[in-house]
Amino acid sequence: MDFNVKRLAADAGTFLSRAVQFTEEKLGQAEKTELDAHLENLLVRAENTKQWTERIMKQTEVLLQPNPNVRLEEFVYEKLEKKAPTRMNNHDLLGQSMIESGGEFGPGTAYGNALIKCGETEKQIGGAERELIQSAAINFLTPFRNFLEGDFKTILKERKLLQVKRLDLDAAKTRLKKARMTDARAAAEQELRMTQSEFDRQAEITRLLLEGVSSTHAHHLRCLNDFVEAQTTYYAQCYQYMVDLQKQLGSFPSSFSNNNQSSVSGGASVSVPTIAVSASLPSVSAGRSSSTASGGFNELRSSNGSRKARVLYDYDAASSSELSLLADEVITVSSVAGMDSDWLMGERGNQKGKVPITYLELLN
């Protein structure tokens, strides 16, 4: 019991001594032991590393998940050590809407089919985005977070302990200056030697931890390379998905007016400036000279018979007398007396109607 009381009294005395030393330093009434320049630089570098790591993490999280409410929800699930529910991202939602609307307009129409193809591509991009987020979380954000919650907290703890040891050392120096009696000076000198030794030991521990920040930088550099690689893969996938989609859409005809004349001038090319892919869209008026000169179609007209033809592009019928077409399907075509040379009569089962020859390839 007496030992515990003495221990508490000693601790209280030590705390009071530190408080007095700290207050006098702030008031300029006591000297303060300065850390060596190398240690000070290491402390500054560690603090800068902490601040920039936090900032990079925050901006990366915003990049990967712009919705602050979703980020908050994911943070709560992480703290509760529970898996956040899987949700559709914006690309998934857009893709789903396009697919549903394409189904409503009809996959047999050019517009409906194009919507479905765009929707499928958007969902592919959504999947690639999830892969990017997962890779960035594991290989980039997690190591950064581990530094803040692990290594840097240890540095803070040891830095705080170094500050305590410094206060003890300077308090011992102050007591030695004030000591007048021989016994008091001897005790003060012994205390100074002890506090100096403890301070030097703690300074060395803190220095070793701070020098370890160089290893942290090297590790974070590898993580940064992984993040760049993940982004490169993501953007390359997105680029390829859109190039493939553009090629598919390039085979679709443009919109037609009531007199069946294409609204796109003959031979025009549709291209996206940032993607080196172009696709010529067919035009009824532009194809007159070349298609009329085709021996196969001339032979068909002269024979008054019928042949099988493969549809090259989707086509939306502009009137009840025309037949809508779907790319790659095979129909029967025949020539009708008095019909415009750019058109043939097409048959698909019980359906029958005019079809533009620029959309057809005769089969042997």
Short mmCIF file of C-alpha atoms in Angstrom, two decimals, residues 43-286:
data_model
loop_
_atom_site.label_atom_id
_atom_site.label_comp_id
_atom_site.label_asym_id
_atom_site.label_seq_id
_atom_site.Cartn_x
_atom_site.Cartn_y
_atom_site.Cartn_z
CA LEU A 43 9.92 14.48 -38.76
CA VAL A 44 8.91 17.02 -41.41
CA ARG A 45 9.13 14.40 -44.15
CA ALA A 46 7.00 11.96 -42.16
CA GLU A 47 4.34 14.60 -41.54
CA ASN A 48 4.31 15.58 -45.22
CA THR A 49 4.02 11.91 -46.19
CA LYS A 50 1.04 11.52 -43.89
CA GLN A 51 -0.74 14.61 -45.18
CA TRP A 52 -0.23 13.82 -48.88
CA THR A 53 -1.12 10.16 -48.39
CA GLU A 54 -4.43 11.24 -46.85
CA ARG A 55 -5.08 13.69 -49.68
CA ILE A 56 -4.23 11.19 -52.44
CA MET A 57 -6.41 8.56 -50.79
CA LYS A 58 -9.34 10.93 -50.53
CA GLN A 59 -9.14 12.05 -54.16
CA THR A 60 -8.70 8.47 -55.37
CA GLU A 61 -11.82 7.42 -53.47
CA VAL A 62 -13.71 10.34 -55.04
CA LEU A 63 -12.48 9.29 -58.48
CA LEU A 64 -13.53 5.67 -58.00
CA GLN A 65 -16.83 6.50 -56.30
CA PRO A 66 -18.08 10.07 -56.92
CA ASN A 67 -21.24 9.57 -54.83
CA PRO A 68 -20.46 10.75 -51.24
CA ASN A 69 -23.42 8.86 -49.78
CA VAL A 70 -22.19 5.59 -51.24
CA ARG A 71 -18.67 6.28 -49.95
CA LEU A 72 -20.08 6.89 -46.48
CA GLU A 73 -22.07 3.67 -46.62
CA GLU A 74 -19.02 1.70 -47.73
CA PHE A 75 -17.01 3.28 -44.88
CA VAL A 76 -19.61 2.18 -42.34
CA TYR A 77 -19.66 -1.37 -43.69
CA GLU A 78 -15.87 -1.44 -43.56
CA LYS A 79 -15.80 -0.34 -39.91
CA LEU A 80 -18.45 -2.95 -39.09
CA GLU A 81 -16.32 -5.51 -40.97
CA LYS A 82 -19.28 -6.39 -43.17
CA LYS A 83 -19.45 -6.74 -46.93
CA ALA A 84 -21.23 -3.87 -48.64
CA PRO A 85 -24.17 -4.91 -50.86
CA THR A 86 -23.39 -5.20 -54.57
CA ARG A 87 -25.00 -2.39 -56.54
CA MET A 88 -25.18 -1.45 -60.20
CA ASN A 89 -22.89 1.40 -61.22
CA ASN A 90 -23.86 4.20 -63.60
CA HIS A 91 -22.71 2.30 -66.69
CA ASP A 92 -24.77 -0.71 -65.63
CA LEU A 93 -27.85 1.46 -65.10
CA LEU A 94 -27.44 3.20 -68.44
CA GLY A 95 -26.86 -0.11 -70.19
CA GLN A 96 -29.94 -1.65 -68.59
CA SER A 97 -32.08 1.30 -69.68
CA MET A 98 -30.78 1.07 -73.24
CA ILE A 99 -31.40 -2.67 -73.44
CA GLU A 100 -34.93 -2.34 -72.07
CA SER A 101 -35.76 0.53 -74.42
CA GLY A 102 -34.27 -1.37 -77.35
CA GLY A 103 -36.51 -4.29 -76.53
CA GLU A 104 -39.49 -1.95 -76.40
CA PHE A 105 -38.75 -0.42 -79.81
CA GLY A 106 -38.02 -3.85 -81.23
CA PRO A 107 -34.69 -5.65 -81.75
CA GLY A 108 -35.69 -6.05 -85.40
CA THR A 109 -35.49 -2.29 -85.95
CA ALA A 110 -32.24 -0.44 -86.54
CA TYR A 111 -32.81 1.90 -83.59
CA GLY A 112 -33.87 -0.86 -81.21
CA ASN A 113 -30.97 -3.09 -82.21
CA ALA A 114 -28.51 -0.20 -81.86
CA LEU A 115 -29.82 0.59 -78.38
CA ILE A 116 -29.38 -3.02 -77.31
CA LYS A 117 -25.83 -3.14 -78.65
CA CYS A 118 -24.98 0.16 -76.89
CA GLY A 119 -26.53 -1.13 -73.67
CA GLU A 120 -24.49 -4.33 -73.79
CA THR A 121 -21.31 -2.29 -74.30
CA GLU A 122 -22.18 0.02 -71.39
CA LYS A 123 -22.60 -3.04 -69.17
CA GLN A 124 -19.20 -4.32 -70.31
CA ILE A 125 -17.69 -0.97 -69.32
CA GLY A 126 -19.50 -1.24 -65.97
CA GLY A 127 -17.83 -4.61 -65.39
CA ALA A 128 -14.43 -3.18 -66.29
CA GLU A 129 -15.05 -0.32 -63.86
CA ARG A 130 -15.75 -2.77 -61.04
CA GLU A 131 -12.49 -4.57 -61.80
CA LEU A 132 -10.62 -1.24 -61.68
CA ILE A 133 -12.18 -0.32 -58.33
CA GLN A 134 -11.36 -3.72 -56.85
CA SER A 135 -7.78 -3.62 -58.09
CA ALA A 136 -7.26 -0.04 -56.86
CA ALA A 137 -8.73 -0.88 -53.44
CA ILE A 138 -6.46 -3.89 -52.94
CA ASN A 139 -3.22 -2.72 -54.54
CA PHE A 140 -3.34 1.04 -53.96
CA LEU A 141 -5.73 2.28 -51.28
CA THR A 142 -5.17 -0.53 -48.78
CA PRO A 143 -1.35 -0.07 -48.56
CA PHE A 144 -1.84 3.70 -48.17
CA ARG A 145 -4.42 3.12 -45.43
CA ASN A 146 -2.16 0.60 -43.69
CA PHE A 147 0.58 3.21 -43.49
CA LEU A 148 -1.73 5.78 -41.90
CA GLU A 149 -3.30 3.35 -39.46
CA GLY A 150 -0.15 1.38 -38.71
CA ASP A 151 3.32 2.79 -39.29
CA PHE A 152 2.42 6.43 -38.89
CA LYS A 153 0.51 5.83 -35.65
CA THR A 154 3.62 4.11 -34.30
CA ILE A 155 5.70 7.11 -35.36
CA LEU A 156 3.27 9.46 -33.59
CA LYS A 157 3.47 7.38 -30.42
CA GLU A 158 7.27 7.37 -30.37
CA ARG A 159 7.44 11.06 -31.30
CA LYS A 160 5.17 11.88 -28.38
CA LEU A 161 7.36 9.78 -26.07
CA LEU A 162 10.42 11.63 -27.40
CA GLN A 163 8.76 14.91 -26.47
CA VAL A 164 8.16 13.59 -22.94
CA LYS A 165 11.80 12.50 -22.61
CA ARG A 166 12.94 15.91 -23.80
CA LEU A 167 10.80 17.65 -21.17
CA ASP A 168 12.30 15.37 -18.49
CA LEU A 169 15.81 16.16 -19.74
CA ASP A 170 15.26 19.94 -19.75
CA ALA A 171 13.57 19.81 -16.35
CA ALA A 172 16.63 17.97 -14.99
CA LYS A 173 18.88 20.64 -16.49
CA THR A 174 16.83 23.35 -14.80
CA ARG A 175 17.00 21.59 -11.41
CA LEU A 176 20.78 21.23 -11.76
CA LYS A 177 21.12 24.97 -12.38
CA LYS A 178 19.04 25.75 -9.32
CA ALA A 179 20.83 23.27 -7.04
CA ARG A 180 23.12 24.96 -4.48
CA MET A 181 23.89 22.28 -1.94
CA THR A 182 26.46 19.62 -2.78
CA ASP A 183 24.08 16.72 -2.15
CA ALA A 184 21.41 18.40 -4.22
CA ARG A 185 23.82 18.98 -7.10
CA ALA A 186 25.02 15.37 -6.99
CA ALA A 187 21.44 14.11 -7.15
CA ALA A 188 20.61 16.55 -9.95
CA GLU A 189 23.67 15.48 -11.94
CA GLN A 190 22.73 11.82 -11.57
CA GLU A 191 19.17 12.60 -12.70
CA LEU A 192 20.53 14.56 -15.68
CA ARG A 193 22.70 11.64 -16.78
CA MET A 194 19.72 9.30 -16.56
CA THR A 195 17.32 11.57 -18.45
CA GLN A 196 19.98 12.30 -21.08
CA SER A 197 20.45 8.57 -21.63
CA GLU A 198 16.71 7.98 -21.93
CA PHE A 199 16.32 10.91 -24.32
CA ASP A 200 19.17 9.70 -26.55
CA ARG A 201 17.74 6.19 -26.61
CA GLN A 202 14.25 7.46 -27.54
CA ALA A 203 15.71 9.80 -30.19
CA GLU A 204 17.45 6.80 -31.79
CA ILE A 205 14.24 4.74 -31.79
CA THR A 206 12.32 7.63 -33.33
CA ARG A 207 15.04 8.20 -35.93
CA LEU A 208 14.98 4.56 -37.04
CA LEU A 209 11.20 4.66 -37.45
CA LEU A 210 11.35 7.91 -39.39
CA GLU A 211 14.05 6.60 -41.72
CA GLY A 212 11.67 3.74 -42.46
CA VAL A 213 9.49 6.26 -44.31
CA SER A 214 11.93 5.84 -47.22
CA SER A 215 10.82 2.21 -47.45
CA THR A 216 7.23 3.41 -47.31
CA HIS A 217 7.87 5.68 -50.29
CA ALA A 218 9.38 2.77 -52.23
CA HIS A 219 6.37 0.60 -51.39
CA HIS A 220 3.94 3.32 -52.37
CA LEU A 221 5.81 3.74 -55.66
CA ARG A 222 5.14 0.08 -56.46
CA CYS A 223 1.51 0.58 -55.49
CA LEU A 224 1.34 3.61 -57.77
CA ASN A 225 2.67 1.50 -60.66
CA ASP A 226 -0.02 -1.09 -59.94
CA PHE A 227 -2.69 1.63 -59.96
CA VAL A 228 -1.46 3.03 -63.28
CA GLU A 229 -1.43 -0.48 -64.75
CA ALA A 230 -5.00 -1.05 -63.56
CA GLN A 231 -6.09 2.24 -65.11
CA THR A 232 -4.29 1.40 -68.35
CA THR A 233 -6.10 -1.92 -68.54
CA TYR A 234 -9.43 -0.27 -67.77
CA TYR A 235 -9.11 2.47 -70.38
CA ALA A 236 -7.78 0.01 -72.98
CA GLN A 237 -10.80 -2.23 -72.37
CA CYS A 238 -13.18 0.72 -72.64
CA TYR A 239 -11.48 1.89 -75.84
CA GLN A 240 -11.74 -1.56 -77.40
CA TYR A 241 -15.37 -1.94 -76.36
CA MET A 242 -16.25 1.39 -77.97
CA VAL A 243 -14.25 0.66 -81.15
CA ASP A 244 -16.10 -2.64 -81.52
CA LEU A 245 -19.40 -0.88 -80.88
CA GLN A 246 -18.59 1.82 -83.41
CA LYS A 247 -17.85 -0.83 -86.03
CA GLN A 248 -21.22 -2.43 -85.35
CA LEU A 249 -23.06 0.88 -85.48
CA GLY A 250 -21.17 1.82 -88.63
CA SER A 251 -23.08 -0.89 -90.48
CA PHE A 252 -26.41 0.68 -89.54
CA PRO A 253 -28.17 2.93 -92.10
CA SER A 254 -28.96 6.52 -91.33
CA SER A 255 -32.50 7.76 -90.89
CA PHE A 256 -34.69 7.90 -94.01
CA SER A 257 -37.21 10.51 -95.04
CA ASN A 258 -40.65 9.69 -96.47
CA ASN A 259 -39.40 9.66 -100.07
CA ASN A 260 -36.83 7.00 -99.14
CA GLN A 261 -33.89 9.35 -99.77
CA SER A 262 -31.02 9.11 -97.33
CA SER A 263 -30.42 12.15 -95.15
CA VAL A 264 -26.69 11.42 -95.36
CA SER A 265 -24.96 12.47 -98.56
CA GLY A 266 -23.57 9.72 -100.77
CA GLY A 267 -20.22 8.23 -99.77
CA ALA A 268 -20.14 10.10 -96.45
CA SER A 269 -18.08 8.58 -93.66
CA VAL A 270 -19.04 8.63 -90.00
CA SER A 271 -16.10 8.63 -87.62
CA VAL A 272 -15.16 9.59 -84.08
CA PRO A 273 -12.12 11.91 -84.17
CA THR A 274 -10.41 10.25 -81.21
CA ILE A 275 -10.81 6.74 -82.59
CA ALA A 276 -9.19 5.80 -85.86
CA VAL A 277 -12.17 3.81 -87.09
CA SER A 278 -14.55 4.90 -89.83
CA ALA A 279 -17.51 3.17 -91.41
CA SER A 280 -19.37 4.15 -94.54
CA LEU A 281 -23.13 4.21 -94.16
CA PRO A 282 -25.21 3.04 -97.12
CA SER A 283 -27.43 5.43 -98.98
CA VAL A 284 -30.21 4.60 -101.42
CA SER A 285 -29.50 7.57 -103.69
CA ALA A 286 -25.72 7.11 -103.57
#
